[in-house]
Short mmCIF file of C-alpha atoms and ligand atoms in Angstrom, two decimals:
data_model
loop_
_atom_site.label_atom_id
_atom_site.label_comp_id
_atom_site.label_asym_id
_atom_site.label_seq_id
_atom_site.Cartn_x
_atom_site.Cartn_y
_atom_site.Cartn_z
CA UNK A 811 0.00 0.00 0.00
CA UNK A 812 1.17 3.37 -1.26
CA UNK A 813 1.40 6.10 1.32
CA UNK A 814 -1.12 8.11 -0.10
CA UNK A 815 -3.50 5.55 -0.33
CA UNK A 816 -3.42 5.47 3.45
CA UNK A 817 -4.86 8.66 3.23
CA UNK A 818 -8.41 9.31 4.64
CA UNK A 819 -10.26 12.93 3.28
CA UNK A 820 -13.39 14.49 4.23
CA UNK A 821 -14.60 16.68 1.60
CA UNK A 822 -17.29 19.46 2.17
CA UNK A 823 -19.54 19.92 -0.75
CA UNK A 824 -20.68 17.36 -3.05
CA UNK A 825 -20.43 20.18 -6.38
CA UNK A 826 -18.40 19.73 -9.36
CA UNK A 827 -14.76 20.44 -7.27
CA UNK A 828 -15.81 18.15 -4.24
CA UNK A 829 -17.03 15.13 -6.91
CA UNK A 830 -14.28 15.22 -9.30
CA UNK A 831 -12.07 15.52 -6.47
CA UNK A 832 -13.35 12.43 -4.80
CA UNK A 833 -13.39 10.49 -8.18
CA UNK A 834 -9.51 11.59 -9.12
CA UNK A 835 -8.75 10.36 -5.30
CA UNK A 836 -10.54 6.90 -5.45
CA UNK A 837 -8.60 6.66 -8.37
CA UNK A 838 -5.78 7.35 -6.82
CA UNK A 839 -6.61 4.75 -3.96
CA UNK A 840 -7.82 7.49 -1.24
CA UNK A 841 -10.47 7.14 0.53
CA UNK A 842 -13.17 10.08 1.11
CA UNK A 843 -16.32 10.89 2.86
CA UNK A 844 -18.45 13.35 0.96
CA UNK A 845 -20.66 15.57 2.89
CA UNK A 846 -23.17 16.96 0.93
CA UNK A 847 -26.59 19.22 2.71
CA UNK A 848 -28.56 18.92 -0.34
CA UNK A 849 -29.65 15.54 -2.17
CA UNK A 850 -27.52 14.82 -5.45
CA UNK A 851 -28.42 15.40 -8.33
CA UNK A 852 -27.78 19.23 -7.13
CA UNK A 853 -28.77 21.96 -9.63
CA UNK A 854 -27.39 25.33 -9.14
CA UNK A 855 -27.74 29.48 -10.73
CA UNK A 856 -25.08 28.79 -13.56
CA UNK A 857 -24.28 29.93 -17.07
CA UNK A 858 -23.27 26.28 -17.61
CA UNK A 859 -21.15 26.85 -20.47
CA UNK A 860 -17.87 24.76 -19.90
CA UNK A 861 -14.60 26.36 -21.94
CA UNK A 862 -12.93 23.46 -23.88
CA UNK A 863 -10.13 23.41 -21.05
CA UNK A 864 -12.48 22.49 -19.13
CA UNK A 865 -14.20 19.77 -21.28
CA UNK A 866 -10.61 18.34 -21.41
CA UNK A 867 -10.59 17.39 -17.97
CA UNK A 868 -14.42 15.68 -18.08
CA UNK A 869 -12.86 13.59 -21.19
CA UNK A 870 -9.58 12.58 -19.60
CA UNK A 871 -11.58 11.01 -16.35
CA UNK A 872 -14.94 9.54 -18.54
CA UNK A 873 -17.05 11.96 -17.54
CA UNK A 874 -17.81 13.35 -20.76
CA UNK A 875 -19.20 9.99 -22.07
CA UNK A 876 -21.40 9.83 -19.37
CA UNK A 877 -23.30 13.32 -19.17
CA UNK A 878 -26.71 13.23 -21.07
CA UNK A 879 -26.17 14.25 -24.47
CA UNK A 880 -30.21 15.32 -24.25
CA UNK A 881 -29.33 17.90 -21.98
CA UNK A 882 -25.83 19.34 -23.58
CA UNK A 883 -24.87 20.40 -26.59
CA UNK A 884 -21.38 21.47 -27.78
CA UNK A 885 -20.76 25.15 -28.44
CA UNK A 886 -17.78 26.81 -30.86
CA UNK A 887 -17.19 30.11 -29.57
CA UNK A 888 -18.34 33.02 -28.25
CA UNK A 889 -20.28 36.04 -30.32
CA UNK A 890 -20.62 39.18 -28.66
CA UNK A 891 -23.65 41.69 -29.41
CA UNK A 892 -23.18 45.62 -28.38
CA UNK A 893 -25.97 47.67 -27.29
CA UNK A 894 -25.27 49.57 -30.49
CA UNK A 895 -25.90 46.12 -32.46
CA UNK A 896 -22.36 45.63 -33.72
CA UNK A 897 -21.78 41.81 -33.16
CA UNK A 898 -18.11 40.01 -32.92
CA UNK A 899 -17.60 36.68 -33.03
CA UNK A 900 -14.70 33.99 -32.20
CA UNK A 901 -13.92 30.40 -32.56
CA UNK A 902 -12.26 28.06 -30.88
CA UNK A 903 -8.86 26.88 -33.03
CA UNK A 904 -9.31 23.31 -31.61
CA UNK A 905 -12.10 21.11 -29.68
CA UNK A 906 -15.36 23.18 -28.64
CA UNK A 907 -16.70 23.70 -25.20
CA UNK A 908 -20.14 22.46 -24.19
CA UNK A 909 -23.26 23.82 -22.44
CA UNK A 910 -24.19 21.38 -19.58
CA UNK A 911 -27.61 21.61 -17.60
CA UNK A 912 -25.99 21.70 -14.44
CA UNK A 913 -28.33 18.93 -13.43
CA UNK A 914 -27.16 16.54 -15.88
CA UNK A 915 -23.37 17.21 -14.70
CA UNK A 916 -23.96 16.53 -10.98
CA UNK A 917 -25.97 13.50 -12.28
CA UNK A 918 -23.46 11.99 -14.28
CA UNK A 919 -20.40 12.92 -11.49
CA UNK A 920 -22.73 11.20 -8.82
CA UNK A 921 -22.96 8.28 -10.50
CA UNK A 922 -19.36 8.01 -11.33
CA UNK A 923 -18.79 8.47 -7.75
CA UNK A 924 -21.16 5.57 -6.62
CA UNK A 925 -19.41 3.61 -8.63
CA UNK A 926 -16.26 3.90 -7.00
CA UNK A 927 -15.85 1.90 -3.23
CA UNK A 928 -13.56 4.15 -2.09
CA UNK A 929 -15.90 6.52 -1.48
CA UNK A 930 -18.64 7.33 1.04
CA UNK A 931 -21.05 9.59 -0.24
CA UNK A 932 -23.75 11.30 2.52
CA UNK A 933 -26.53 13.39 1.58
CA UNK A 934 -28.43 15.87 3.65
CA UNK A 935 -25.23 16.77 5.99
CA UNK A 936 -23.98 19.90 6.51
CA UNK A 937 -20.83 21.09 7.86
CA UNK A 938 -21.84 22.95 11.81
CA UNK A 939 -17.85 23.02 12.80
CA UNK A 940 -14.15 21.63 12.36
CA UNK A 941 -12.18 20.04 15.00
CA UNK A 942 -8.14 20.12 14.18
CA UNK A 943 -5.54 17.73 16.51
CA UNK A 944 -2.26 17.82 16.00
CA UNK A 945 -2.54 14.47 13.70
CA UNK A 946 -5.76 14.31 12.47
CA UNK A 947 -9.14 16.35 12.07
CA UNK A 948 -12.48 15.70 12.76
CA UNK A 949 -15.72 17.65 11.33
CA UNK A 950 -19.36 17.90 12.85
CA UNK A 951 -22.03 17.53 10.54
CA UNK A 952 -25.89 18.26 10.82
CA UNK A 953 -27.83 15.17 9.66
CA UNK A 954 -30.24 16.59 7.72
CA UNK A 955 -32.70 13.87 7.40
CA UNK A 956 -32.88 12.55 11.38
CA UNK A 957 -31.92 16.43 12.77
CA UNK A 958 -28.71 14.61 14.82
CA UNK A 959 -25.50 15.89 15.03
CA UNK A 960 -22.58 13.27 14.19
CA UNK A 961 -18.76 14.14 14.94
CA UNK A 962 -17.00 11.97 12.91
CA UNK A 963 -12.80 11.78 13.48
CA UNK A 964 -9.45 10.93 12.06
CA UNK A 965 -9.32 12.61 8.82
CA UNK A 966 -6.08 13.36 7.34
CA UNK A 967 -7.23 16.38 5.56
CA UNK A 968 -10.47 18.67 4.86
CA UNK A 969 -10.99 19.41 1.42
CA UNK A 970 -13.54 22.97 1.78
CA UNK A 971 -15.33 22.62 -1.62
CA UNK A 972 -18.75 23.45 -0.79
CA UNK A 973 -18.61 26.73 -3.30
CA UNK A 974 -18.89 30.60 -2.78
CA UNK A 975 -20.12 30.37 1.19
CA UNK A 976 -17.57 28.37 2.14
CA UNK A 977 -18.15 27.35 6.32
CA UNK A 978 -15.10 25.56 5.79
CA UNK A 979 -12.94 28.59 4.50
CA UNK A 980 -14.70 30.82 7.38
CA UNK A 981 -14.23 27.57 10.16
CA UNK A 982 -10.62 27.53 9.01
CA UNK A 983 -9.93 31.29 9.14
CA UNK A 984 -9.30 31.76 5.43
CA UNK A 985 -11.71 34.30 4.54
CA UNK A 986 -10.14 36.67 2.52
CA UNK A 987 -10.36 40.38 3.28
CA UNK A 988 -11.57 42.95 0.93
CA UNK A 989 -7.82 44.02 0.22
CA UNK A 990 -7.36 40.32 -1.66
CA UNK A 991 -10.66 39.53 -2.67
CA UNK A 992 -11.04 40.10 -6.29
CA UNK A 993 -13.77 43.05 -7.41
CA UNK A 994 -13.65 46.13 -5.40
CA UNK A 995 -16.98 46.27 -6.26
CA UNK A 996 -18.62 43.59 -4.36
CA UNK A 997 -21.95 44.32 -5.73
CA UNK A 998 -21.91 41.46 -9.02
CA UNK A 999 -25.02 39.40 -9.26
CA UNK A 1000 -26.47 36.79 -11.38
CA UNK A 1001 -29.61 34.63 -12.62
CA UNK A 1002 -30.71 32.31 -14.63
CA UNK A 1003 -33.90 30.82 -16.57
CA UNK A 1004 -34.12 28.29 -19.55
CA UNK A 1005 -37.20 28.23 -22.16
CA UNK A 1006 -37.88 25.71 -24.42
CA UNK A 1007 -36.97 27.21 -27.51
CA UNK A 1008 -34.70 25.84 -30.37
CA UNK A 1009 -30.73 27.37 -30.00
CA UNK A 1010 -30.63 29.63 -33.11
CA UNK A 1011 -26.56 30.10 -32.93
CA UNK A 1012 -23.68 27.48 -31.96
CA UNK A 1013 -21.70 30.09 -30.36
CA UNK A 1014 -22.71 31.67 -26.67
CA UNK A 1015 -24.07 34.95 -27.25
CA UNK A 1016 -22.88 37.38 -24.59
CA UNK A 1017 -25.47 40.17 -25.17
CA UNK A 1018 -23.97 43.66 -23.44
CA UNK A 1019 -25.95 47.12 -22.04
CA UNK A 1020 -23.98 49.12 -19.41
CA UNK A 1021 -23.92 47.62 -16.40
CA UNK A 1022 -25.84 44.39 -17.14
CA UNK A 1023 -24.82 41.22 -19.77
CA UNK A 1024 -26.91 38.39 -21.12
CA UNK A 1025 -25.48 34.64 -21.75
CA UNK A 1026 -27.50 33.17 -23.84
CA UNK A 1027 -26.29 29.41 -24.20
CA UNK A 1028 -27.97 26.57 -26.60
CA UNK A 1029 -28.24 24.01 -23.72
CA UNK A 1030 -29.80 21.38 -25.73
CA UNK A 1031 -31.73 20.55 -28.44
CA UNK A 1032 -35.28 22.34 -28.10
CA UNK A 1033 -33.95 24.47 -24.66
CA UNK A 1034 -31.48 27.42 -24.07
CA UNK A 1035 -30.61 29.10 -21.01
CA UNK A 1036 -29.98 32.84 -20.40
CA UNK A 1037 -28.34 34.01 -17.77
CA UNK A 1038 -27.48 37.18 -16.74
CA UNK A 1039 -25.01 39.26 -14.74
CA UNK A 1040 -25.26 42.84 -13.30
CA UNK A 1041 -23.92 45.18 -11.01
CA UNK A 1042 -26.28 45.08 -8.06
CA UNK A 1043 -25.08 48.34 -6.98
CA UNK A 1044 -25.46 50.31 -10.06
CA UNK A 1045 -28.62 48.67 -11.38
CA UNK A 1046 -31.64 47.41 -9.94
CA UNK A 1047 -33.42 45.22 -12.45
CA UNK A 1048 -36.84 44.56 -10.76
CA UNK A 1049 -37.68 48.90 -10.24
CA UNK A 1050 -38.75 50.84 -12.99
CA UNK A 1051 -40.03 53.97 -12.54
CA UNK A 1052 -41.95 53.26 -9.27
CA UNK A 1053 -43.24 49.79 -10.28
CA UNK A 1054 -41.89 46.47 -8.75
CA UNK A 1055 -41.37 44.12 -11.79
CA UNK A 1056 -40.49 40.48 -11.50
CA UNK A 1057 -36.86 39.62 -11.85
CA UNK A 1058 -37.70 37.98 -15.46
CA UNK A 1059 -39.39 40.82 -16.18
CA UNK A 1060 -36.88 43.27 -14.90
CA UNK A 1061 -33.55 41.68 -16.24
CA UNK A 1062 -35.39 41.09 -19.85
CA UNK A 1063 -36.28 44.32 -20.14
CA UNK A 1064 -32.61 45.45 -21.21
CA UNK A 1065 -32.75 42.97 -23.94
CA UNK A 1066 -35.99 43.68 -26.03
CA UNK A 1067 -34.67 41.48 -28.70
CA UNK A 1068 -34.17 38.54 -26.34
CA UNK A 1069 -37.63 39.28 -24.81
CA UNK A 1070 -38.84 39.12 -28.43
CA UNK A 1071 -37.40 35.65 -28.28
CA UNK A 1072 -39.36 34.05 -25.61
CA UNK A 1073 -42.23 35.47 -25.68
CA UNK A 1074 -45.07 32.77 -25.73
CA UNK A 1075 -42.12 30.20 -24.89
CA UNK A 1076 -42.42 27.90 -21.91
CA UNK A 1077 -39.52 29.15 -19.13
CA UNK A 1078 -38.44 25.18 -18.21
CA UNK A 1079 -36.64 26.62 -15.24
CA UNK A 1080 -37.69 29.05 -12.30
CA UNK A 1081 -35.54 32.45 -12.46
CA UNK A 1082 -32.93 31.93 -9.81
CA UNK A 1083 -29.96 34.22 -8.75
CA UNK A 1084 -27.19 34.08 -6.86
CA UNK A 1085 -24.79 36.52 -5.37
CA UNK A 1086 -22.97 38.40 -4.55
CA UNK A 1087 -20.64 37.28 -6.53
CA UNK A 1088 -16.87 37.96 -5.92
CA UNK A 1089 -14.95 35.67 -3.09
CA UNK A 1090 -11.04 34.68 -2.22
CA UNK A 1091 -9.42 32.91 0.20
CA UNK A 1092 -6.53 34.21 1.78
CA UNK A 1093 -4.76 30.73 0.55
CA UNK A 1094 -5.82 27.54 -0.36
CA UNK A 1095 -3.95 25.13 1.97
CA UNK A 1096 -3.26 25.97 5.79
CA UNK A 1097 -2.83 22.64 8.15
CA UNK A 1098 -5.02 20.33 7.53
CA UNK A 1099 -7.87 22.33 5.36
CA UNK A 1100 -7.70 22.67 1.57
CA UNK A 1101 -9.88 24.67 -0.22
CA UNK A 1102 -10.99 23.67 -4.05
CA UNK A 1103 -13.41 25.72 -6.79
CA UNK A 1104 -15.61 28.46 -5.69
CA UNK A 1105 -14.71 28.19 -2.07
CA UNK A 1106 -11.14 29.07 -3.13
CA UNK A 1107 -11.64 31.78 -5.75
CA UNK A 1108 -14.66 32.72 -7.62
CA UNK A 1109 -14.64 36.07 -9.15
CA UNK A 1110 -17.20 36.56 -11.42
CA UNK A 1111 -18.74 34.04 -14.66
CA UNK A 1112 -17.53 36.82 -17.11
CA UNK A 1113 -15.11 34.66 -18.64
CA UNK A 1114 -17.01 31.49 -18.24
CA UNK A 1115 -14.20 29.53 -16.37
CA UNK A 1116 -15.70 28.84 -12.83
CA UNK A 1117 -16.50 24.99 -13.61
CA UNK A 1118 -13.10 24.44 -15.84
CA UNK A 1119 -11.39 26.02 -12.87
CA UNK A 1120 -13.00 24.06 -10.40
CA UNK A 1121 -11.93 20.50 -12.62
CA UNK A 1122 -8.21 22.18 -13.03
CA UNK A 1123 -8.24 22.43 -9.45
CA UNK A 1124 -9.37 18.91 -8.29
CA UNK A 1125 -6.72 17.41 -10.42
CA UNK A 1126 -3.87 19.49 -8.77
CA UNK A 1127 -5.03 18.61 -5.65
CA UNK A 1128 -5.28 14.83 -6.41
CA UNK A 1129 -1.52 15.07 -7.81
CA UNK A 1130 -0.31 16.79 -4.41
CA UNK A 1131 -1.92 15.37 -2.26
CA UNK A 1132 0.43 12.26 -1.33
CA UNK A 1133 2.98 15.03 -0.56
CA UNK A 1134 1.43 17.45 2.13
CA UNK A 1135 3.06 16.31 4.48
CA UNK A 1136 5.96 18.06 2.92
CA UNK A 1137 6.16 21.19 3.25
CA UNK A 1138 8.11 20.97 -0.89
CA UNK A 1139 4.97 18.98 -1.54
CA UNK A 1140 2.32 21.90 0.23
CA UNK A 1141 4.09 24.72 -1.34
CA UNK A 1142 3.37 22.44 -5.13
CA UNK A 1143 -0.14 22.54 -4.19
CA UNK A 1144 -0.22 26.36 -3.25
CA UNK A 1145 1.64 28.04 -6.26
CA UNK A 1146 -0.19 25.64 -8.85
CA UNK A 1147 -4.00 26.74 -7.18
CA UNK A 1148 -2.51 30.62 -6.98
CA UNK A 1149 -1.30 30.44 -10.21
CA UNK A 1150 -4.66 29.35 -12.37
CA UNK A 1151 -6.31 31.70 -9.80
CA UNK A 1152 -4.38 34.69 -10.76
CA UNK A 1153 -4.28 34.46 -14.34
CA UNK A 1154 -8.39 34.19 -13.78
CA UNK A 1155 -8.72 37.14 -11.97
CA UNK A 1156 -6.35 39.28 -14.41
CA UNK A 1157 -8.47 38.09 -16.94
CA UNK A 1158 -11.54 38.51 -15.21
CA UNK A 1159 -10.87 41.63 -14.49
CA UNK A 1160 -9.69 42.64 -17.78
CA UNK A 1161 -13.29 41.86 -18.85
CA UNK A 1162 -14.88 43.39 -16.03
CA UNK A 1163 -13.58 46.35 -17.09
CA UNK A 1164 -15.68 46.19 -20.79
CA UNK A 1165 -18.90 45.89 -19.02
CA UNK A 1166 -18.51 49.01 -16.78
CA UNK A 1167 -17.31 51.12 -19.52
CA UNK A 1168 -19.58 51.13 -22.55
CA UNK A 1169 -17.11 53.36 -24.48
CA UNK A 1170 -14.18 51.30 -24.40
CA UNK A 1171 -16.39 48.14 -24.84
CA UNK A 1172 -17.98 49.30 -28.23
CA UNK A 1173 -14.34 50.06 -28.95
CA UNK A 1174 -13.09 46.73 -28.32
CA UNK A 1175 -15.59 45.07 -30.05
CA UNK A 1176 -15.02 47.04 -33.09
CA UNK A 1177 -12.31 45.64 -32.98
CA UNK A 1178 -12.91 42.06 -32.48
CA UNK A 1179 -15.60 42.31 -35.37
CA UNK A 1180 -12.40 43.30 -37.56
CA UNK A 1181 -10.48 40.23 -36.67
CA UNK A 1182 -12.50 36.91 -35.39
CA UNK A 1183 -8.42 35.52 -35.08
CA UNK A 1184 -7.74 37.94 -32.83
CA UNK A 1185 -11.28 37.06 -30.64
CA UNK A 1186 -10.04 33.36 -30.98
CA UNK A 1187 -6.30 34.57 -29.27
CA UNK A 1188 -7.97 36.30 -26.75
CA UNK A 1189 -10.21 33.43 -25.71
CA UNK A 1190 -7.44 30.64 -25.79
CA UNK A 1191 -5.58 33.49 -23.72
CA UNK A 1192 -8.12 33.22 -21.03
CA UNK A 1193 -7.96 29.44 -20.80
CA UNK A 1194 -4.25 30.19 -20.02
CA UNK A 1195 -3.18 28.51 -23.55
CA UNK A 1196 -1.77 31.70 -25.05
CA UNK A 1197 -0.09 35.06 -23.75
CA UNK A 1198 -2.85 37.53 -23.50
CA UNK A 1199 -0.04 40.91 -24.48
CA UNK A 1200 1.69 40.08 -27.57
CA UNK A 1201 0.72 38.33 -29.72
CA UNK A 1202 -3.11 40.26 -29.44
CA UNK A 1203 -1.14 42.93 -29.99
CA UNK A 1204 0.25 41.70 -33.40
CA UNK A 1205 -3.38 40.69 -34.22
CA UNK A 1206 -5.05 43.86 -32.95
CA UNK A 1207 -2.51 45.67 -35.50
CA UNK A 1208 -3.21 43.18 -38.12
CA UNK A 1209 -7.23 44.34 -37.46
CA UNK A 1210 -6.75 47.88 -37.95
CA UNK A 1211 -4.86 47.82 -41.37
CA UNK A 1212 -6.37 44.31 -42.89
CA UNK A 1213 -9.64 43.63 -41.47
CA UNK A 1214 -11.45 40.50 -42.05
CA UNK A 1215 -14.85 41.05 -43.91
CA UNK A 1216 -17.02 43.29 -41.44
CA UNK A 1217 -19.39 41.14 -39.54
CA UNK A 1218 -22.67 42.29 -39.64
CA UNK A 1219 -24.61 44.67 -37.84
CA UNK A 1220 -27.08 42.48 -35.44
CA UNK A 1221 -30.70 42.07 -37.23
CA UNK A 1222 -33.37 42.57 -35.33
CA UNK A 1223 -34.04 38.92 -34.03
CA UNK A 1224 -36.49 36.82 -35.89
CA UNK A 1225 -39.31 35.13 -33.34
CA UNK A 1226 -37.69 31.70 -32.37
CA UNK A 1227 -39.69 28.73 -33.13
CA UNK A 1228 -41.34 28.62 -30.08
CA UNK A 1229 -41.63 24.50 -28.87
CA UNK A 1230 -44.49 25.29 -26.21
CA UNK A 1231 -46.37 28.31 -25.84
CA UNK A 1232 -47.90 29.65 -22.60
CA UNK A 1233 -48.92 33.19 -21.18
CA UNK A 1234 -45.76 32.80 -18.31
CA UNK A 1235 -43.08 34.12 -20.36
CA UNK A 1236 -42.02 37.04 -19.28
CA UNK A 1237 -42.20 39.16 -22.54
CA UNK A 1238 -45.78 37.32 -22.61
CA UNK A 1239 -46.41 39.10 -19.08
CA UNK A 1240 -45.55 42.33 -19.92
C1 FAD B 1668 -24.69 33.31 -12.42
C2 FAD B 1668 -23.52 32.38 -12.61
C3 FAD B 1668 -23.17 31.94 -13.87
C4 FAD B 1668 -22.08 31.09 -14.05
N1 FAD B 1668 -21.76 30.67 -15.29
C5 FAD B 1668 -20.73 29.83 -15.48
C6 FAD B 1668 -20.42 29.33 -16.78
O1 FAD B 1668 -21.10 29.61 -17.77
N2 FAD B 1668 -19.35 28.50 -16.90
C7 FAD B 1668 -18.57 28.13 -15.83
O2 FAD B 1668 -17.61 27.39 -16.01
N3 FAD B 1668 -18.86 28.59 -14.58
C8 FAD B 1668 -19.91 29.41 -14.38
N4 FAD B 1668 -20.22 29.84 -13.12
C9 FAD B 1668 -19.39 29.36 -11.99
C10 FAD B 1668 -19.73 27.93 -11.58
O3 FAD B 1668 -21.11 27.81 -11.35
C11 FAD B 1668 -18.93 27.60 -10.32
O4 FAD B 1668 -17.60 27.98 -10.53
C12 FAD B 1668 -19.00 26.10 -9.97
O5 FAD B 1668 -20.29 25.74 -9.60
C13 FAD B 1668 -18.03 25.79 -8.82
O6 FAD B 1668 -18.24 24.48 -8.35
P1 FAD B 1668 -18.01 24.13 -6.82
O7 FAD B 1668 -18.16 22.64 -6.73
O8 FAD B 1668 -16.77 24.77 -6.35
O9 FAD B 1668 -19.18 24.86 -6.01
P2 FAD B 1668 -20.74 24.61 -6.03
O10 FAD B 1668 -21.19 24.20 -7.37
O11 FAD B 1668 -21.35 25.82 -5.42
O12 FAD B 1668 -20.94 23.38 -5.05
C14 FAD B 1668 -20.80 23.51 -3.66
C15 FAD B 1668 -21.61 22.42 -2.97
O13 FAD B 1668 -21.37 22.48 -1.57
C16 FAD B 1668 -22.58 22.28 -0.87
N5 FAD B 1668 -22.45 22.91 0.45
C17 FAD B 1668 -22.37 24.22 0.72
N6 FAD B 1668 -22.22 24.41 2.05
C18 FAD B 1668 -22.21 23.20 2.61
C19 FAD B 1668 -22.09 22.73 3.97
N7 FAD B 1668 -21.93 23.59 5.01
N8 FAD B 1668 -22.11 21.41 4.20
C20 FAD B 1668 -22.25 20.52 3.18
N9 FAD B 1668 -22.38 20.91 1.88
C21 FAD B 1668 -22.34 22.22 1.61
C22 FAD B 1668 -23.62 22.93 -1.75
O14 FAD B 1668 -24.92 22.41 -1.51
C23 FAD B 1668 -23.11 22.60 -3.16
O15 FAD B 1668 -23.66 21.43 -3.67
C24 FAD B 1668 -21.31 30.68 -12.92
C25 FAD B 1668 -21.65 31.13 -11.64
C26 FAD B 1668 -22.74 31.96 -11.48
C27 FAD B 1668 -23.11 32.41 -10.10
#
């Protein structure tokens, strides 16, 4: 028996991180207790658009294979609309990404993860409070279904992967101040709804006003998703002019043309948000407590990455693990998990800076609508595959003096072939 494989790991948070962690460690011959509060399959407010880095990592560990192709569909690129209509778009060079109901992801992790004897999966328990020793730690957990409260003891190490509220970042005093969390502006928000309409484009649409952005991602044959992000501080979707709208009603309202699109259509989802949004820990690793995906770092879904993060992030930690009790071997862990978080946040914030300033965004998209390679570098640049400075540069240059033929001005959308009708859609509301 391996050292590592003498290993015993409690993970908080049965998500994307805390599955594929608990997967990659079985595999590795760990053993794990997942504590989960909710029952799997666990849906969450998500763009669920996963970047072809990320879709890498599903297809290395057969994960891929077993998500249900009825609710995914595989998407190209991204195509960015202006509020003054100009449109951009941008392809990936190699394999595409792929929209994932969120459902269907946890579902086919879950399974996986039954599968797999090394692990101990519990639903309905929630984290109340950590218990370090000096060679081992415990955790308390809240048994949801019979209200009793289990300790359970001699863990090696707690994995904290139970997403942007981590209790296992605040339990293990890694709760990042707002000097080192990313986003000054801590007011970021987002939601979600999906209508059963057909996808009309196999790109994601990221659909900008000041202040506010629509995702609108073909999640399946016959269903797409929009989801949207906003400044809570700056805007405040559900007033207008005196009058309390719903939040469908509210958020839709900056996009006529994507109201146009559902009206009559059946919404196959409630409108759910979640926020706020930005969040970092002051590290990922301190004694015994590890902290994976959102409960790490999660900035903002701007640049799609939080799931393909979350997968990069499992795998480090599976690769590491066997050497934490080195302090060589912690230090691996550390740099690797602040590395993919930093170039995120640069990024991130690189785009966070389009949204909040309308001039420079119609700018930049100008000039992305001039050069679809130079959207395509820019993307691979935030999956970390290419510098972000110099060679955009080069194709920035190139955009200016050679551009590609114009892409057109958006047309005012056509009324989507509408699957179901009903009078809930929010444009049918209004
Ligand atoms: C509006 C929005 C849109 C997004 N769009 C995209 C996108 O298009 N593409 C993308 O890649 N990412 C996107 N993201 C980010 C993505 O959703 C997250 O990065 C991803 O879910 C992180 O997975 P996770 O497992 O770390 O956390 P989560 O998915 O949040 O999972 C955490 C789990 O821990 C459980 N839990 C919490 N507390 C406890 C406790 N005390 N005890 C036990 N269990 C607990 C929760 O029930 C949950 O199941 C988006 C995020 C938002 C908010």
């Amino acid at each position: 028996m391996s050292e590592s494989s003498k290993l015993r790991v409690a993970i908080v948070g049965g998500g994307p991180a805390g599955l594929l962690a608990a997967i990659l460690l079985a595999r590795q011959g760990i053993r794990s207790v997942v504590f989960e509060r909710q029952s799997w399959p666990v849906d969450k407010v998500c763009g669920e658009g996963i970047m072809p880095n990320g879709v890498e990592v599903l297809e290395r560990y057969g994960v891929l294979e077993r998500i249900d192709r009825s609710r995914s569909r595989p998407f190209y690129g991204v195509r960015y609309v202006d509020s003054t209509g100009r449109t951009a778009q941008g392809r990936f060079h190699g394999k595409p990404g792929r929209v994932v109901r969120r459902i269907a992801l946890s579902e086919a992790l879950f399974e996986i993860a039954r599968e797999e004897n090394l692990i101990d999966l519990r639903a309905k328990h929630e984290l109340c409070s950590l218990n370090e020793q000096s060679s081992s730690i415990g955790v308390e957990v809240h048994d949801l279904a019979d209200g009793a409260k289990k300790s359970i003891t001699g863990f090696d190490y707690v994995i904290g992967a139970d997403g942007l509220r981590s209790k296992v970042r605040r339990l293990a005093g890694l709760d990042g101040n707002a000097k080192n969390s990313p986003g000054k502006q801590p007011g970021r928000m987002g939601a979600r709804i999906h209508y059963a309409i057909e996808p009309w484009d196999d790109l994601v649409q990221v659909w900008w006003q000041d202040g506010i952005e629509c995702y609108v991602a073909p999640s399946s044959n016959g269903c797409v998703e929009f989801n949207f992000g906003w400044d809570n501080d700056r805007l405040h979707p559900r007033k207008n002019c005196g009058e309390v709208l719903s939040l469908e009603e509210g958020l839709f309202r900056f996009f006529p043309e994507l109201a146009a699109r559902v009206k009559g259509a059946r919404a196959t989802s409630e409108m759910r948000s979640w926020g706020p949004l930005p969040q970092r820990a002051t590290r990922p690793l301190l004694g015994r407590v590890a902290l994976i995906g959102d409960a790490g770092v999660f900035y903002d879904q701007i640049t799609g990455e939080g799931l393909s993060l979350a997968f990069l992030q499992a795998e480090l930690l599976t690769n590491s693990i066997g050497d934490w009790g080195t302090e060589r071997g912690r230090r691996r862990f550390t740099r690797g998990v602040q590395k993919l978080a930093d170039h995120y946040i640069r990024i991130t914030d690189f785009a966070m800076f389009f949204t909040r300033h309308p001039r420079f965004r119609s700018a930049m998209i100008w000039l992305l609508s001039r050069s679809p390679k130079l959207f395509s570098h820019m993307m691979h640049a935030n999956m970390g595959q290419a510098a972000l400075v110099g060679p955009a540069l080069l194709h920035a240059v190139q955009a200016v003096a050679w551009p590609a033929s114009p892409v057109p001005r958006h047309e005012a959308a056509p009324q989507a072939r509408v699957l179901e009708r009903t009078t809930h859609g929010p444009a049918g509301r209004a």
